[in-house]
Amino acid sequence: MGKLPAILLCLTITLCPAIAEAAEPILIRFSHVVSDDTPKGRGALLFKRLVAERLAGKVEVQVYPNSSLFGDADELEALRTNQIQMLAPSLAKFEGYTKQLQVFDLPFLFDDLDAVNRFQKRATGRQLLRAMEDHGIVGLAFWHNGMKQLSANRPLRTPQDAHGLTFRIQPSAVLQAQFAAVGAHAVKLDFASTYKALQSGQVQGAENPWSNFYSQRFDQVQPYLTETNHGVIDYMLVSNPRFWYAIPHAIRTELEGIIEEVSHTVSREAEQLNREDRARILKAGTTQILELTTEQREAWRQAMRPVWQQFEEQIGSNIIKAAETVNRRRPATH
Ligand code: LMR
């Protein structure tokens, strides 16, 4: 018998001495939807390696990349029912469990990844890790990917250029509103279906950081990519609280230490990997990379900015304000 049924039984009877006394290692199945050579993919493998080094015989991590075990449509339910024990979905994918995380989808809210980082480290950001515990999801850390760029089958320089196009989006009402704000349509599609949808013309545009564009080869089916940095794709590393808190304290503390180390590495290297993947796309020459002038970027910002108001009540104006303040440059002190 595999370990999974034992863990399920353990959850059913709510007491989990089985985990505490297990002679066999505790199994953590980590499922995700991107490829190994992305910030999240590398993070998952680093976590697996450090656990193998430091908790050999006590914990075993299995990583399932590329939606190979569960995909966008069913991975959170699989976590809640303990079929898998760890995930790192993009923050846009938690909409069904909390509206607060939608703050990360608001267009042009964060100036850059450093600002996102500051927000996640402050009290309001850290609080968001606990926002879904009642739904059987506990946040363990934030992981960066990067700022999003826009791709399409025609050059996008002004918001008007997007008019009438259909974009693939993650399952987020904010992202739907973001494209509606520029007169475009949006279709919520699993990450795993995106390449085919772009290739077949079902959708004509997409948004993602460079690393996802390159690793999924979206650049091969999108002739234009505009460097907008209009939003962010970041992740929350999550587990099932009933599984997580049943892990013996000493082992959990060690796991938390490893997670802190991995999170630091992922966040430190994400920007570099995105820069490298931008260069790879440029070199491949599959798509034309367009840079915006300050005025053009401002026009996109103005067009999409009303989305903030639309979602202020759902997200909470205090959360949006806390996020906004991380952009403010402090006056230099001499
Ligand atoms: C997407 O669906 O576009 C992203 O969330 C994929 C990912 O996990 O980076």
Coordinates of C-alpha atoms and ligand atoms in Angstrom, one line a residue:
M1 CA 0.0 0.0 0.0
G2 CA 1.3 3.5 -0.9
K3 CA 1.7 6.2 1.8
L4 CA -1.1 8.3 0.4
P5 CA -4.0 6.1 1.7
A6 CA -2.4 6.0 5.2
I7 CA -2.2 9.8 5.3
L8 CA -5.8 10.1 4.0
L9 CA -7.0 7.7 6.8
C10 CA -5.1 9.7 9.3
L11 CA -6.9 12.9 8.2
T12 CA -10.2 11.1 8.3
I13 CA -9.8 10.2 11.9
T14 CA -8.3 13.7 12.5
L15 CA -5.6 12.3 14.9
C16 CA -2.3 11.9 13.2
P17 CA 0.0 9.9 15.4
A18 CA 0.7 7.9 12.2
I19 CA 2.8 10.8 11.0
A20 CA 4.5 11.2 14.3
E21 CA 5.4 7.6 14.6
A22 CA 5.8 6.8 11.0
A23 CA 8.7 4.4 10.4
E24 CA 8.6 5.4 6.8
P25 CA 9.5 8.9 5.7
I26 CA 6.7 11.5 5.5
L27 CA 5.9 11.9 1.8
I28 CA 5.5 15.4 0.4
R29 CA 4.2 15.4 -3.1
F30 CA 4.9 18.8 -4.7
S31 CA 2.9 19.4 -7.9
H32 CA 3.2 22.4 -10.2
V33 CA 2.3 23.5 -13.7
V34 CA 5.5 25.1 -15.0
S35 CA 8.7 23.5 -16.3
D36 CA 11.8 22.7 -14.2
D37 CA 13.8 25.5 -15.6
T38 CA 11.7 28.4 -14.2
P39 CA 11.9 30.2 -10.8
K40 CA 9.2 27.9 -9.4
G41 CA 10.5 24.7 -11.0
R42 CA 14.0 25.4 -9.7
G43 CA 12.6 26.2 -6.3
A44 CA 10.7 22.9 -6.1
L45 CA 13.9 21.0 -7.0
L46 CA 16.0 22.9 -4.5
F47 CA 13.5 22.1 -1.8
K48 CA 13.6 18.4 -2.7
R49 CA 17.4 18.4 -2.7
L50 CA 17.8 20.2 0.7
V51 CA 15.2 17.9 2.3
A52 CA 17.0 14.9 0.9
E53 CA 20.3 16.2 2.4
R54 CA 19.0 17.3 5.8
L55 CA 16.0 15.1 6.5
A56 CA 16.9 11.8 4.9
G57 CA 14.8 9.0 6.1
K58 CA 12.4 11.4 7.8
V59 CA 10.9 13.3 4.8
E60 CA 10.8 12.5 1.1
V61 CA 9.8 15.1 -1.5
Q62 CA 8.5 14.1 -4.9
V63 CA 8.2 16.9 -7.5
Y64 CA 5.7 16.7 -10.4
P65 CA 6.3 19.5 -12.9
N66 CA 4.4 20.6 -16.0
S67 CA 0.9 19.7 -14.7
S68 CA 2.0 16.0 -14.9
L69 CA 0.0 15.0 -11.8
F70 CA -2.5 17.8 -11.3
G71 CA -3.2 21.0 -13.3
D72 CA -4.7 24.3 -12.6
A73 CA -8.2 22.9 -12.6
D74 CA -7.8 20.4 -9.9
E75 CA -4.5 21.0 -8.0
L76 CA -6.0 23.1 -5.1
E77 CA -8.7 20.6 -4.5
A78 CA -6.1 17.8 -4.5
L79 CA -4.2 19.7 -1.8
R80 CA -7.3 20.3 0.3
T81 CA -8.0 16.6 0.1
N82 CA -4.4 15.7 0.8
Q83 CA -3.7 13.9 -2.4
I84 CA -0.7 16.2 -2.7
Q85 CA 0.9 18.1 0.1
M86 CA 2.6 21.1 -1.5
L87 CA 1.8 23.5 -4.3
A88 CA 3.0 27.0 -5.4
P89 CA 0.1 28.4 -7.5
S90 CA 0.3 31.8 -8.9
L91 CA -1.5 34.3 -6.7
A92 CA -4.2 34.8 -9.3
K93 CA -5.3 31.2 -8.8
F94 CA -6.6 31.6 -5.2
E95 CA -9.6 33.8 -6.1
G96 CA -12.1 31.1 -5.1
Y97 CA -10.6 31.0 -1.6
T98 CA -9.9 34.7 -0.8
K99 CA -10.4 37.9 -2.7
Q100 CA -7.6 39.6 -0.8
L101 CA -4.8 38.1 -2.9
Q102 CA -6.4 39.8 -6.0
V103 CA -4.3 42.8 -4.9
F104 CA -1.4 41.2 -6.7
D105 CA -3.3 41.2 -10.0
L106 CA -4.1 44.9 -10.0
P107 CA -2.5 46.4 -13.1
F108 CA 0.4 48.8 -12.6
L109 CA 0.1 48.6 -8.8
F110 CA 3.8 47.5 -8.2
D111 CA 6.6 49.4 -9.8
D112 CA 8.9 46.4 -9.9
L113 CA 9.7 43.1 -8.2
D114 CA 11.5 44.9 -5.3
A115 CA 8.3 46.7 -4.5
V116 CA 6.4 43.3 -4.5
N117 CA 9.1 41.9 -2.2
R118 CA 8.7 44.8 0.2
F119 CA 4.9 44.4 0.3
Q120 CA 5.2 40.6 0.9
K121 CA 7.6 41.1 3.8
R122 CA 5.5 43.7 5.6
A123 CA 2.7 42.9 8.1
T124 CA -0.1 43.2 5.6
G125 CA 1.6 41.0 3.1
R126 CA 2.6 38.3 5.7
Q127 CA -1.0 38.3 7.0
L128 CA -2.1 37.2 3.5
L129 CA -0.3 33.9 4.0
R130 CA -3.0 33.0 6.6
A131 CA -6.0 34.2 4.6
M132 CA -7.1 30.7 3.5
E133 CA -6.6 28.5 6.5
D134 CA -10.4 28.1 7.0
H135 CA -10.4 26.6 3.5
G136 CA -7.7 24.1 4.2
I137 CA -4.8 26.0 2.6
V138 CA -1.9 27.4 4.7
G139 CA 0.6 29.7 3.1
L140 CA 4.2 28.9 3.9
A141 CA 6.0 31.5 1.8
F142 CA 5.9 33.8 -1.2
W143 CA 8.0 33.0 -4.2
H144 CA 8.8 35.4 -7.0
N145 CA 8.5 34.8 -10.7
G146 CA 8.5 38.2 -12.3
M147 CA 6.8 41.1 -14.0
K148 CA 4.3 40.3 -16.8
Q149 CA 4.7 41.2 -20.4
L150 CA 2.0 41.2 -23.1
S151 CA 2.1 39.2 -26.3
A152 CA -0.2 39.2 -29.3
N153 CA -0.5 38.4 -32.9
R154 CA -0.2 42.1 -33.7
P155 CA 2.1 44.8 -32.3
L156 CA 0.7 46.3 -29.1
R157 CA 2.0 49.8 -28.5
T158 CA -1.0 51.7 -27.4
P159 CA -4.1 50.4 -25.4
Q160 CA -6.1 50.8 -28.6
D161 CA -4.0 48.2 -30.3
A162 CA -5.5 45.5 -28.0
H163 CA -9.0 46.4 -28.9
G164 CA -11.1 43.4 -30.0
L165 CA -8.3 40.8 -29.3
T166 CA -9.0 37.9 -27.0
F167 CA -6.3 37.2 -24.4
R168 CA -5.7 34.0 -22.4
I169 CA -5.9 34.8 -18.7
Q170 CA -5.5 33.0 -15.4
P171 CA -8.8 32.5 -13.5
S172 CA -9.0 36.0 -12.1
A173 CA -11.8 38.5 -12.3
V174 CA -9.3 41.3 -12.0
L175 CA -7.4 40.1 -15.0
Q176 CA -10.7 39.9 -17.0
A177 CA -11.4 43.5 -16.0
Q178 CA -7.9 44.6 -16.9
F179 CA -8.4 43.4 -20.5
A180 CA -12.0 44.7 -20.7
A181 CA -10.5 48.1 -19.7
V182 CA -8.7 48.2 -23.0
G183 CA -11.6 46.9 -25.1
A184 CA -10.3 43.4 -25.3
H185 CA -11.8 40.0 -24.3
A186 CA -10.3 37.5 -22.0
V187 CA -10.7 33.7 -21.7
K188 CA -9.7 31.8 -18.5
L189 CA -7.6 28.9 -19.6
D190 CA -5.4 26.4 -17.8
F191 CA -1.7 27.1 -18.2
A192 CA -1.2 23.7 -19.8
S193 CA -3.8 24.6 -22.6
T194 CA -2.3 28.0 -23.4
Y195 CA 0.2 27.1 -26.1
K196 CA -2.4 25.2 -28.1
A197 CA -5.0 28.0 -27.7
L198 CA -2.4 30.6 -29.0
Q199 CA -1.3 28.3 -31.8
S200 CA -4.9 27.6 -33.0
G201 CA -5.9 31.2 -32.7
Q202 CA -8.6 30.5 -30.1
V203 CA -6.9 33.4 -28.3
Q204 CA -4.7 36.0 -29.9
G205 CA -2.8 37.3 -26.9
A206 CA -1.4 36.4 -23.5
E207 CA 0.5 37.8 -20.5
N208 CA 3.3 36.2 -18.5
P209 CA 6.8 36.8 -17.3
W210 CA 9.7 36.1 -19.7
S211 CA 10.5 32.8 -18.0
N212 CA 7.1 31.4 -18.7
F213 CA 7.0 32.7 -22.3
Y214 CA 10.4 31.1 -23.0
S215 CA 9.9 27.7 -21.2
Q216 CA 6.5 27.2 -22.8
R217 CA 7.7 28.4 -26.1
F218 CA 4.8 30.9 -26.4
D219 CA 7.2 33.1 -28.3
Q220 CA 6.9 30.6 -31.2
V221 CA 3.2 31.2 -31.6
Q222 CA 3.1 35.0 -30.8
P223 CA 4.9 37.2 -33.3
Y224 CA 4.9 40.3 -30.9
L225 CA 5.9 40.7 -27.3
T226 CA 5.5 44.1 -25.6
E227 CA 7.7 44.8 -22.6
T228 CA 5.0 46.3 -20.4
N229 CA 5.9 45.2 -16.8
H230 CA 2.2 45.9 -16.1
G231 CA 1.7 43.3 -13.4
V232 CA 3.3 40.5 -11.6
I233 CA 3.2 36.7 -11.4
D234 CA 4.3 35.5 -8.0
Y235 CA 3.4 32.4 -6.1
M236 CA 2.3 31.3 -2.7
L237 CA 3.9 28.1 -1.4
V238 CA 1.0 26.3 0.3
S239 CA 0.2 23.1 2.1
N240 CA -2.8 21.5 3.8
P241 CA -2.9 22.8 7.4
R242 CA -4.1 19.4 8.7
F243 CA -1.2 17.7 7.1
W244 CA 1.3 20.4 7.9
Y245 CA 0.6 20.9 11.6
A246 CA 0.6 17.1 12.1
I247 CA 4.3 16.9 11.2
P248 CA 6.3 16.5 14.4
H249 CA 7.5 19.8 15.6
A250 CA 11.3 19.2 15.2
I251 CA 10.8 18.1 11.6
R252 CA 8.5 20.9 10.8
T253 CA 10.9 23.4 12.2
E254 CA 13.7 22.0 10.0
L255 CA 11.3 22.1 6.9
E256 CA 10.5 25.7 7.7
G257 CA 14.2 26.6 7.8
I258 CA 14.6 24.9 4.4
I259 CA 11.7 26.8 3.0
E260 CA 13.1 30.1 4.2
E261 CA 16.4 29.3 2.5
V262 CA 14.7 28.1 -0.7
S263 CA 12.4 31.1 -0.8
H264 CA 15.3 33.4 -0.5
T265 CA 17.2 31.7 -3.4
V266 CA 14.1 31.6 -5.6
S267 CA 13.4 35.3 -5.1
R268 CA 17.1 36.3 -5.5
E269 CA 17.4 34.3 -8.8
A270 CA 14.0 34.9 -10.4
E271 CA 14.9 38.3 -11.9
Q272 CA 18.1 37.0 -13.3
L273 CA 16.4 34.0 -14.9
N274 CA 13.8 36.3 -16.4
R275 CA 16.5 38.5 -17.8
E276 CA 18.2 35.5 -19.3
D277 CA 15.0 34.2 -20.9
R278 CA 14.3 37.6 -22.4
A279 CA 17.8 37.4 -24.0
R280 CA 17.1 33.9 -25.2
I281 CA 13.8 35.0 -26.9
L282 CA 15.6 37.9 -28.5
K283 CA 18.3 35.6 -29.8
A284 CA 15.8 33.0 -31.1
G285 CA 14.2 35.8 -33.1
T286 CA 10.9 34.1 -33.0
T287 CA 9.0 37.1 -31.8
Q288 CA 9.6 40.8 -32.0
I289 CA 10.2 42.5 -28.6
L290 CA 8.7 45.9 -28.5
E291 CA 9.7 48.5 -25.9
L292 CA 7.3 51.2 -24.8
T293 CA 8.1 54.9 -24.5
T294 CA 7.3 56.5 -21.2
E295 CA 4.2 58.1 -22.7
Q296 CA 3.0 54.8 -24.2
R297 CA 3.4 53.0 -20.9
E298 CA 1.6 55.8 -19.2
A299 CA -1.3 55.4 -21.6
W300 CA -1.7 51.7 -20.7
R301 CA -1.5 52.6 -17.0
Q302 CA -4.2 55.2 -17.4
A303 CA -6.5 52.9 -19.3
M304 CA -6.2 50.0 -16.8
R305 CA -6.0 52.1 -13.6
P306 CA -9.9 52.1 -13.1
V307 CA -9.7 48.4 -12.4
W308 CA -8.4 49.3 -8.9
Q309 CA -11.6 51.1 -8.0
Q310 CA -13.7 48.2 -9.3
F311 CA -12.1 45.8 -6.9
E312 CA -11.3 48.0 -4.0
E313 CA -14.2 46.8 -1.9
Q314 CA -13.6 43.1 -2.5
I315 CA -9.8 43.3 -1.8
G316 CA -9.9 45.9 0.9
S317 CA -8.8 49.5 0.5
N318 CA -6.3 49.0 3.4
I319 CA -4.5 46.2 1.5
I320 CA -4.4 48.2 -1.7
K321 CA -3.0 51.2 0.2
A322 CA -0.4 49.1 2.0
A323 CA 0.7 47.8 -1.4
E324 CA 0.8 51.2 -3.0
T325 CA 3.1 52.7 -0.3
V326 CA 5.8 50.2 -1.1
N327 CA 6.5 52.0 -4.4
R328 CA 7.2 55.3 -2.7
R329 CA 10.8 56.3 -2.9
R330 CA 12.0 57.7 0.4
P331 CA 13.8 61.0 0.0
A332 CA 17.5 60.5 0.2
T333 CA 19.0 61.3 3.6
H334 CA 22.4 62.9 3.6
Ligands
LMR1 C1 -0.2 31.0 -15.6 O1 -1.1 30.2 -15.5 O2 0.0 31.8 -16.5 C2 0.9 31.0 -14.5 O3 0.2 31.0 -13.3 C3 1.7 29.7 -14.5 C4 2.7 29.7 -13.4 O4 2.5 29.0 -12.5 O5 3.7 30.4 -13.5

